[in-house]
mmCIF file of N, CA and C in Angstrom:
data_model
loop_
_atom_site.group_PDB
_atom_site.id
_atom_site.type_symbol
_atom_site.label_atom_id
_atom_site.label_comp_id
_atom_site.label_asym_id
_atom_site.label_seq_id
_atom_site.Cartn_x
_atom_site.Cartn_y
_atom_site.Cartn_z
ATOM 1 N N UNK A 26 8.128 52.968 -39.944
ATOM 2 C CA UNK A 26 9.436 52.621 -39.427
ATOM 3 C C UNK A 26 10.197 53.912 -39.149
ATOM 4 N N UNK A 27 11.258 53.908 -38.179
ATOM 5 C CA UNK A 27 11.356 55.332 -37.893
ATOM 6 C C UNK A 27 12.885 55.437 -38.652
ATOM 7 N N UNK A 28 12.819 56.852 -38.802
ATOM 8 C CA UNK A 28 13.842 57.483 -39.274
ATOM 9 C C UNK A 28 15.277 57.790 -38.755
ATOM 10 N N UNK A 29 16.303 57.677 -39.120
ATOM 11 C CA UNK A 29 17.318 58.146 -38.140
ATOM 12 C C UNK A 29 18.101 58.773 -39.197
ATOM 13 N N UNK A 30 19.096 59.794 -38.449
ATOM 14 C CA UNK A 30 20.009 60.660 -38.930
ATOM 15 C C UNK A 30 21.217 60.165 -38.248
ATOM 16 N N UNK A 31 22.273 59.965 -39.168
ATOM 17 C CA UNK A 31 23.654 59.926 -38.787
ATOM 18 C C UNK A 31 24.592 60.083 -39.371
ATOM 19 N N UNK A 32 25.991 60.872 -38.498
ATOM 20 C CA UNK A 32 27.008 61.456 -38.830
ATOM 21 C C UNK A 32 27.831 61.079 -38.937
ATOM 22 N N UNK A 33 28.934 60.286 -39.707
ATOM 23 C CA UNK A 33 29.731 59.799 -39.482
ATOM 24 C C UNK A 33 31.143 60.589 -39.521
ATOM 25 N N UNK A 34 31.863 60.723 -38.517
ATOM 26 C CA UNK A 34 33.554 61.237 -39.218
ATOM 27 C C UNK A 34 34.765 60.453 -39.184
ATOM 28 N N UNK A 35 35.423 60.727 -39.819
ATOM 29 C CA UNK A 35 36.616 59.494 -40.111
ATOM 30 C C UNK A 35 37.599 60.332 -40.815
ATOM 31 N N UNK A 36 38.890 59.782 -39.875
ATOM 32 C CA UNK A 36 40.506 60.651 -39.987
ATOM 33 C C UNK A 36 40.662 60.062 -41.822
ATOM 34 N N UNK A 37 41.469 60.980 -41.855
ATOM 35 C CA UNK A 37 41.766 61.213 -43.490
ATOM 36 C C UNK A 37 43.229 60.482 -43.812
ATOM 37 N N UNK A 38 43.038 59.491 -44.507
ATOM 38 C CA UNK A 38 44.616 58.727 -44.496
ATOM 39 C C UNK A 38 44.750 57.718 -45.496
ATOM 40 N N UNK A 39 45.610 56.820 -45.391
ATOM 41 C CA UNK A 39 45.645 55.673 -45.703
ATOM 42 C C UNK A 39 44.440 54.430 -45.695
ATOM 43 N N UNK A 40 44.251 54.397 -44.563
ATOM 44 C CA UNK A 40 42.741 53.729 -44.128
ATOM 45 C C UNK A 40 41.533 54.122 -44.487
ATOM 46 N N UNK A 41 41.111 55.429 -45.248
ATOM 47 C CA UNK A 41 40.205 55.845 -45.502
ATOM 48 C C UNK A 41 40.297 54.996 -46.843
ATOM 49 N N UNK A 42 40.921 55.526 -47.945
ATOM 50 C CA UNK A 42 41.440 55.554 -48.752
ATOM 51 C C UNK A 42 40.780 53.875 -49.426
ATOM 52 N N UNK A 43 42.071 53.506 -48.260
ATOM 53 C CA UNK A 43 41.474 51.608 -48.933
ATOM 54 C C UNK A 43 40.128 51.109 -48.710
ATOM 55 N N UNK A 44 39.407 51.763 -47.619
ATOM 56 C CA UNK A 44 38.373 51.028 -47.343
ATOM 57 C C UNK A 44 36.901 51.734 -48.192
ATOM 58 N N UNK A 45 37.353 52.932 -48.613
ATOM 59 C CA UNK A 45 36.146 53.640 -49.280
ATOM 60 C C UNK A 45 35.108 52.815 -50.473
ATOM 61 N N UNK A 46 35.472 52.266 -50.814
ATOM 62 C CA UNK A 46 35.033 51.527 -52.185
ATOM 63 C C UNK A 46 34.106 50.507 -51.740
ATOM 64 N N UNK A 47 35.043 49.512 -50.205
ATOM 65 C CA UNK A 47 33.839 48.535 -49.856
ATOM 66 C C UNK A 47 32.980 49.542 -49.319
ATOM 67 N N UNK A 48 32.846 50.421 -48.304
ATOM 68 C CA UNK A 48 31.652 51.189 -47.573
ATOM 69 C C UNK A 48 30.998 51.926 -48.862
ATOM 70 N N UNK A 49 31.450 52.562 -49.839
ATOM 71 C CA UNK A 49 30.369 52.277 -50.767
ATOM 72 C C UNK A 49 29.448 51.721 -51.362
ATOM 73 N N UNK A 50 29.935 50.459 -51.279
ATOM 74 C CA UNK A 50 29.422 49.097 -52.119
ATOM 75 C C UNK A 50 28.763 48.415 -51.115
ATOM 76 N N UNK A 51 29.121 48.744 -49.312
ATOM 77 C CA UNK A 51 28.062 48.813 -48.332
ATOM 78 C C UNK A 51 26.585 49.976 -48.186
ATOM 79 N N UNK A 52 27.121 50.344 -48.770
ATOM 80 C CA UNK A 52 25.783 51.814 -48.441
ATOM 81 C C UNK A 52 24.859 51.344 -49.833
ATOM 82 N N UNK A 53 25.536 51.011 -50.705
ATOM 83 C CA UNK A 53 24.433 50.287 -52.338
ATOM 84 C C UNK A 53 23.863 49.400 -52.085
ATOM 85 N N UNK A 54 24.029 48.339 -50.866
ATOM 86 C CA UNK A 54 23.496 47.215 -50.464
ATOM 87 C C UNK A 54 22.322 47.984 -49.433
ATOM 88 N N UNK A 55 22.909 48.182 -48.490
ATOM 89 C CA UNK A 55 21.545 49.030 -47.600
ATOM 90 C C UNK A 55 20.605 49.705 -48.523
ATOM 91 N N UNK A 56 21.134 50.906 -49.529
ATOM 92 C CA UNK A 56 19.929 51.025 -50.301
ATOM 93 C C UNK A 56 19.075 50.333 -50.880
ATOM 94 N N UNK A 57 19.325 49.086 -51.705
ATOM 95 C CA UNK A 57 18.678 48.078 -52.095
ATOM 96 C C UNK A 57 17.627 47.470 -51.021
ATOM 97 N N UNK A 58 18.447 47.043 -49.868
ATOM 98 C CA UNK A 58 17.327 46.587 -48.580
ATOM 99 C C UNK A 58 16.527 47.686 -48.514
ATOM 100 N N UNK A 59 16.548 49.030 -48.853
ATOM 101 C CA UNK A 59 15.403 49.805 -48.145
ATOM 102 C C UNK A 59 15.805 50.501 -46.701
ATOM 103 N N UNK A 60 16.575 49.827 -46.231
ATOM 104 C CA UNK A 60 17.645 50.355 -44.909
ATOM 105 C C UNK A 60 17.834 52.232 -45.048
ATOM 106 N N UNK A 61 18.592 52.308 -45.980
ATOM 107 C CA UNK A 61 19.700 53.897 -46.025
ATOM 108 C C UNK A 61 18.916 54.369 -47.275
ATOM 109 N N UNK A 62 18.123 55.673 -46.663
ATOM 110 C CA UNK A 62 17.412 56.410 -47.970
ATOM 111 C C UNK A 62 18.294 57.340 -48.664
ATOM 112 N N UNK A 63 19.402 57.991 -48.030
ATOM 113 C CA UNK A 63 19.937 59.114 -48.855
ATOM 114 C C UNK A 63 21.464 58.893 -48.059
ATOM 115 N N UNK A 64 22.647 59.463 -48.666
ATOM 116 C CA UNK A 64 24.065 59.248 -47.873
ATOM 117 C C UNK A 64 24.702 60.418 -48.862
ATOM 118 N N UNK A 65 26.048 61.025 -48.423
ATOM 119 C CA UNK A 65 26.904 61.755 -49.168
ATOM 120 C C UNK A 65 27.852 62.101 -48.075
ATOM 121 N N UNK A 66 29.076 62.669 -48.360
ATOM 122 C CA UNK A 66 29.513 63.673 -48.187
ATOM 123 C C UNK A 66 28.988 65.118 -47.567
ATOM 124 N N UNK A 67 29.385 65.156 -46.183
ATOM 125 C CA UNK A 67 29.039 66.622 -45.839
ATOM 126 C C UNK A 67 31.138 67.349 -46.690
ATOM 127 N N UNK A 68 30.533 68.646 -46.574
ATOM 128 C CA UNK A 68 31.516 69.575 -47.625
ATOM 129 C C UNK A 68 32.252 70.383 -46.093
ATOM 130 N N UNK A 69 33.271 70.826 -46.395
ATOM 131 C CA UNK A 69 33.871 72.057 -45.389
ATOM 132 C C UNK A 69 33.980 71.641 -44.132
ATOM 133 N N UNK A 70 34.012 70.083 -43.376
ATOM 134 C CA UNK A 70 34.650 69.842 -42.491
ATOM 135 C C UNK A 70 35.691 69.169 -42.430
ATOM 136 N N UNK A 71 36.481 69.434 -41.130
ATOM 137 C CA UNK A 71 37.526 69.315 -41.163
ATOM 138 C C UNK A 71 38.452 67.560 -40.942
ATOM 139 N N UNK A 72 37.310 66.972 -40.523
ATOM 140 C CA UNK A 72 37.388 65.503 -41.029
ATOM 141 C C UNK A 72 36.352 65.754 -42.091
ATOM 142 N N UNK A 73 37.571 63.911 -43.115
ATOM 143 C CA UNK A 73 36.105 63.433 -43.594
ATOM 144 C C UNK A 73 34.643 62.969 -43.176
ATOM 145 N N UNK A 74 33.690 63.317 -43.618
ATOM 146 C CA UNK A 74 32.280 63.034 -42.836
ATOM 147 C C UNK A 74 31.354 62.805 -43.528
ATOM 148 N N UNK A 75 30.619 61.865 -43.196
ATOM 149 C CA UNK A 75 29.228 61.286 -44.103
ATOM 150 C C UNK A 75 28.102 61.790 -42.957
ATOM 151 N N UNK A 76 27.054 61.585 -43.992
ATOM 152 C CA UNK A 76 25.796 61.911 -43.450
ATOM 153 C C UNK A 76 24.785 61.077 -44.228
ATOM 154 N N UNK A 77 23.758 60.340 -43.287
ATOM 155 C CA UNK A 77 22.997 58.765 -44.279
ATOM 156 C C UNK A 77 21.820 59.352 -43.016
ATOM 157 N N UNK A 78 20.943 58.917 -44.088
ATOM 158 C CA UNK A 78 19.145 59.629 -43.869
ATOM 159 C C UNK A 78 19.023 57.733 -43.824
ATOM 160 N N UNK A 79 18.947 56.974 -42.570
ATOM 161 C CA UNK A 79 18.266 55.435 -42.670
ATOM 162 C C UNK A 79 16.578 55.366 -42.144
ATOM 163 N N UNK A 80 16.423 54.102 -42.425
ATOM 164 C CA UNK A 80 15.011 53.548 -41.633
ATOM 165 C C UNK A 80 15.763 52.132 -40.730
ATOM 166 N N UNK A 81 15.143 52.025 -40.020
ATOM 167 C CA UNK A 81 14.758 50.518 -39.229
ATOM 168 C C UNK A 81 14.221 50.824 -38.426
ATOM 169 N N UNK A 82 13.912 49.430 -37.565
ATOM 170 C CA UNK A 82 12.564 49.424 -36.722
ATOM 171 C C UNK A 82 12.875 49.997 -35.184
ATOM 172 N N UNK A 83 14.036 49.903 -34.925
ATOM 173 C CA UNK A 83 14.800 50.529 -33.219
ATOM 174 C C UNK A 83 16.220 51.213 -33.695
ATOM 175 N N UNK A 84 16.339 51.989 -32.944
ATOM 176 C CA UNK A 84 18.050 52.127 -32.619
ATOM 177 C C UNK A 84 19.046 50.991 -32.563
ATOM 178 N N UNK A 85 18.686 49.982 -31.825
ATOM 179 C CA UNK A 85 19.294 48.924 -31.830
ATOM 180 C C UNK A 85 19.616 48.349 -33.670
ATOM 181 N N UNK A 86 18.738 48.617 -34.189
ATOM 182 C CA UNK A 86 18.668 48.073 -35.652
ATOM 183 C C UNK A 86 19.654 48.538 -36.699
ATOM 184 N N UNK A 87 19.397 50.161 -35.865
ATOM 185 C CA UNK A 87 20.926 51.182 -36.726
ATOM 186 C C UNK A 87 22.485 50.661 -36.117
ATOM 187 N N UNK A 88 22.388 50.656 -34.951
ATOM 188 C CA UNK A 88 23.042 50.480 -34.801
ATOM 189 C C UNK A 88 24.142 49.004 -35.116
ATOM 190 N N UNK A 89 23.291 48.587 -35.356
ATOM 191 C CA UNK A 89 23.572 46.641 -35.849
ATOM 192 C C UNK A 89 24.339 46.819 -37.011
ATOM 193 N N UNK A 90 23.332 47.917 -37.969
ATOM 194 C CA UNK A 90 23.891 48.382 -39.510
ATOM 195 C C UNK A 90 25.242 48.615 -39.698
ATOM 196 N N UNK A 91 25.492 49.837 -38.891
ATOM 197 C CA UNK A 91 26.346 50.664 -38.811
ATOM 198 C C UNK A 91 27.399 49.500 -38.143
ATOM 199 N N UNK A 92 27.605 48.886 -37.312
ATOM 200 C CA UNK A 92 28.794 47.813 -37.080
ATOM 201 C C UNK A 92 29.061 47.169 -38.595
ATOM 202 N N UNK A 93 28.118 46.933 -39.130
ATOM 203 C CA UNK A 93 28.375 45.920 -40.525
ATOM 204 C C UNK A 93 29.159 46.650 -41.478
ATOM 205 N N UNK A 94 29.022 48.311 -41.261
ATOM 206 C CA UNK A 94 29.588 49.164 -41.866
ATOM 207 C C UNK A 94 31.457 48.900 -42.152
ATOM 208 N N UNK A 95 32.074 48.652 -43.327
ATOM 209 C CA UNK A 95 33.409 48.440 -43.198
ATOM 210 C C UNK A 95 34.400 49.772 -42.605
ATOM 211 N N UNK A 96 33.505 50.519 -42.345
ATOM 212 C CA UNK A 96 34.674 51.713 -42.156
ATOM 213 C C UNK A 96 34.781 51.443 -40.362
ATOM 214 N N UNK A 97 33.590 51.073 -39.930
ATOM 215 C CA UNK A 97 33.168 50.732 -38.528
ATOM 216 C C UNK A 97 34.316 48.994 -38.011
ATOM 217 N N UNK A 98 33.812 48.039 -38.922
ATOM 218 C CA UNK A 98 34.760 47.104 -38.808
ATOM 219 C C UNK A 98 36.262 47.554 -38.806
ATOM 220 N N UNK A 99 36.751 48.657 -39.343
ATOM 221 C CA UNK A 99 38.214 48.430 -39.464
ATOM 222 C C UNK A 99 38.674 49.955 -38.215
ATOM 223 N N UNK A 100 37.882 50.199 -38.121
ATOM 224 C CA UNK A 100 38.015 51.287 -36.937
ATOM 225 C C UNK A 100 38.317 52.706 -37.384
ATOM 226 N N UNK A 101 37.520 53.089 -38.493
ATOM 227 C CA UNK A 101 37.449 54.391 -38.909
ATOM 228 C C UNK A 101 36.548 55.345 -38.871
ATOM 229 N N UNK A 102 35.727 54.920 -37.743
ATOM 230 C CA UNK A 102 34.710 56.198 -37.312
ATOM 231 C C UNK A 102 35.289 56.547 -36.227
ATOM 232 N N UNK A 103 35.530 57.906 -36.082
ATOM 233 C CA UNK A 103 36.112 58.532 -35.381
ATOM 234 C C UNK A 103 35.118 59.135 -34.100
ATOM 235 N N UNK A 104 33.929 59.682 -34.859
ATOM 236 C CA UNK A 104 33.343 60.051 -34.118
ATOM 237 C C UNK A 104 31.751 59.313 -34.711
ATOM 238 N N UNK A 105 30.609 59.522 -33.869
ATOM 239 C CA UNK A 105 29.424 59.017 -34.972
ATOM 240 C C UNK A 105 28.491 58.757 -33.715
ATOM 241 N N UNK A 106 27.005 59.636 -34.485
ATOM 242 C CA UNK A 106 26.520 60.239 -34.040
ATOM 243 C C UNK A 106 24.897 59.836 -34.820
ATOM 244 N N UNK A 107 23.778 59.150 -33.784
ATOM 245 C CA UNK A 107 23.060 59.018 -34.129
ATOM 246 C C UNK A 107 21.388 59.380 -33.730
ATOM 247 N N UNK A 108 20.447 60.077 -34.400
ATOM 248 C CA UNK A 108 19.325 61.051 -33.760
ATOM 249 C C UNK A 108 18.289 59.998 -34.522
ATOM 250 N N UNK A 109 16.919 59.895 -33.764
ATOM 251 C CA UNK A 109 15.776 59.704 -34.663
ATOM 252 C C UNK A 109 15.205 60.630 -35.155
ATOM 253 N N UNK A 110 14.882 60.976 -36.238
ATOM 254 C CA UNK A 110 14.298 62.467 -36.612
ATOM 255 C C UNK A 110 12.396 62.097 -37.293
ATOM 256 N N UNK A 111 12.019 62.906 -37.222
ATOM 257 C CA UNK A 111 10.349 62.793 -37.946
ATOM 258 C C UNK A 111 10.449 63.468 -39.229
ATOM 259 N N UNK A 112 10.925 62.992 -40.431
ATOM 260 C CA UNK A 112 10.827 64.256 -41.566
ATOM 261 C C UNK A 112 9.081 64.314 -41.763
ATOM 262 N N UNK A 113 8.836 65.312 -41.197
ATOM 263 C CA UNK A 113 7.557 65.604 -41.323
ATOM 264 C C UNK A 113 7.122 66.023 -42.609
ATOM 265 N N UNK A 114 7.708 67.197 -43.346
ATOM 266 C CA UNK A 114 7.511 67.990 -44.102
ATOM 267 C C UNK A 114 8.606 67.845 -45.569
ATOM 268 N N UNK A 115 8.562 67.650 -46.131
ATOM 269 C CA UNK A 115 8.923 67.229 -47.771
ATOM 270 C C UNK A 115 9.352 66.722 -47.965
ATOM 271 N N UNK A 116 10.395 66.516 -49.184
ATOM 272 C CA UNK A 116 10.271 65.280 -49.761
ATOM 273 C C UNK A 116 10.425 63.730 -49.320
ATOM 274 N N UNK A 117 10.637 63.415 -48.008
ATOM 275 C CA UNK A 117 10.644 62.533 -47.083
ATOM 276 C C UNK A 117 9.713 62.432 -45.894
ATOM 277 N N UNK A 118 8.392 62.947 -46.569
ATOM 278 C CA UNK A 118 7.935 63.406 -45.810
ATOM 279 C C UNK A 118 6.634 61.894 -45.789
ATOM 280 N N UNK A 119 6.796 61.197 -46.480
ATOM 281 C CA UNK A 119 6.171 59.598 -46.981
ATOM 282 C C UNK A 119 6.476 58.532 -45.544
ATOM 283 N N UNK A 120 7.851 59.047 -45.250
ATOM 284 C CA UNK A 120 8.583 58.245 -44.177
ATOM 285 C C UNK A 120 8.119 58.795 -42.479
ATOM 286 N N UNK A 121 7.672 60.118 -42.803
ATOM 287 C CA UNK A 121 7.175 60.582 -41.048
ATOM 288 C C UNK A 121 6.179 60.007 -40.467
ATOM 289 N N UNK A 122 6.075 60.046 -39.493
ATOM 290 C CA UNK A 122 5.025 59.397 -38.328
ATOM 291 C C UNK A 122 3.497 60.471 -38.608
ATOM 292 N N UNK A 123 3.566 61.125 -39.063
ATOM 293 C CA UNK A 123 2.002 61.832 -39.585
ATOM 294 C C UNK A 123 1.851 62.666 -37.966
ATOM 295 N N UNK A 124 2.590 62.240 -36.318
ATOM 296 C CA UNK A 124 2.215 63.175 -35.792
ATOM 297 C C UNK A 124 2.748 64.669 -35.556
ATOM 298 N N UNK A 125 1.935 65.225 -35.856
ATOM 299 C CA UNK A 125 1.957 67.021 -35.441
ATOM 300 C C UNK A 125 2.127 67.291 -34.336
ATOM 301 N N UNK A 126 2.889 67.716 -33.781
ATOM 302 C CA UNK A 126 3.051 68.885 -32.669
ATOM 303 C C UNK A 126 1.720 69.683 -32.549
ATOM 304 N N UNK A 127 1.156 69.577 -31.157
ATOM 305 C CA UNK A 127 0.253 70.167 -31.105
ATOM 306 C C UNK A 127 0.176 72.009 -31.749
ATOM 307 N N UNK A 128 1.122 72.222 -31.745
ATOM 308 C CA UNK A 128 1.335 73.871 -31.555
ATOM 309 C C UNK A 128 1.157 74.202 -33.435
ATOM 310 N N UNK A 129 1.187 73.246 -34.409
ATOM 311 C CA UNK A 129 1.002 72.803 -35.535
ATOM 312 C C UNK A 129 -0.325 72.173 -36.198
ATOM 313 N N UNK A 130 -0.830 71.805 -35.272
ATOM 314 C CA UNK A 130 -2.109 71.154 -35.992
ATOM 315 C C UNK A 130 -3.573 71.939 -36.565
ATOM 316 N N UNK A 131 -3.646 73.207 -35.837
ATOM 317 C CA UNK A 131 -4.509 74.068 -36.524
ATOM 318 C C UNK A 131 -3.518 74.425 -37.903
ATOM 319 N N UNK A 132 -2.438 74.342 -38.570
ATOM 320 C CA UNK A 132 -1.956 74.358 -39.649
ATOM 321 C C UNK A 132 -2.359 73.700 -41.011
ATOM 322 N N UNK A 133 -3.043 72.213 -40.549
ATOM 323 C CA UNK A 133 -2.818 71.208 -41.119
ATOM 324 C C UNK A 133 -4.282 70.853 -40.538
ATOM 325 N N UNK A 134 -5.253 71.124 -41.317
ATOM 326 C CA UNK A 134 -6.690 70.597 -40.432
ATOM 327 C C UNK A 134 -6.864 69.526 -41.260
ATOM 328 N N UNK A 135 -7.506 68.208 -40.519
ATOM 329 C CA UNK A 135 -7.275 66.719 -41.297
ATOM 330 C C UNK A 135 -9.043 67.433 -42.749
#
């Protein structure tokens, strides 16, 4: 199932504030499904901003998530930003697609 990376940022206020606790208690539920492998706090920007390591089966699938998201329902992603990534190489490395870049595979002889 493929991997995705996403960024979330969201203005710092009142609205953050109240809604933090359910989008927590949303991101504990996705973990449980198996959905959202890792989430936190990025540090030193200038919005607040999350960052969540998910699985599902399309983009379409993240994206479905991420609406269910309460910070998304109440209109506190500001910005948000989503990549498929291959963690090829450590500790998530269970979750990659196993293919190598050709320019890599004399690295890694099966």
């Amino acid at each position: 199932m493929p991997v995705y990376l996403v960024r979330m940022d969201h203005p710092d206020g009142e609205g953050w504030g109240q809604h933090v606790a359910a989008h927590v208690l949303y991101l504990r539920r996705l973990i449980q499904e198996r959905s959202l492998l890792a989430s936190g706090p990025l540090k030193g920007t200038s919005l607040r901003s999350g960052f969540l390591i998910m699985k599902g089966a399309n983009r379409q699938e993240i994206d479905a998530i991420i609406a269910g998201d309460p910070f998304a329902s109440e209109g506190l992603i500001c910005d948000l930003r989503i990549e498929e990534w291959d963690p090829l190489f450590g500790c998530l490395s269970n979750h990659a697609t196993g293919k190598l870049p050709q320019e890599l595979k004399s690295l890694f002889p099966s």
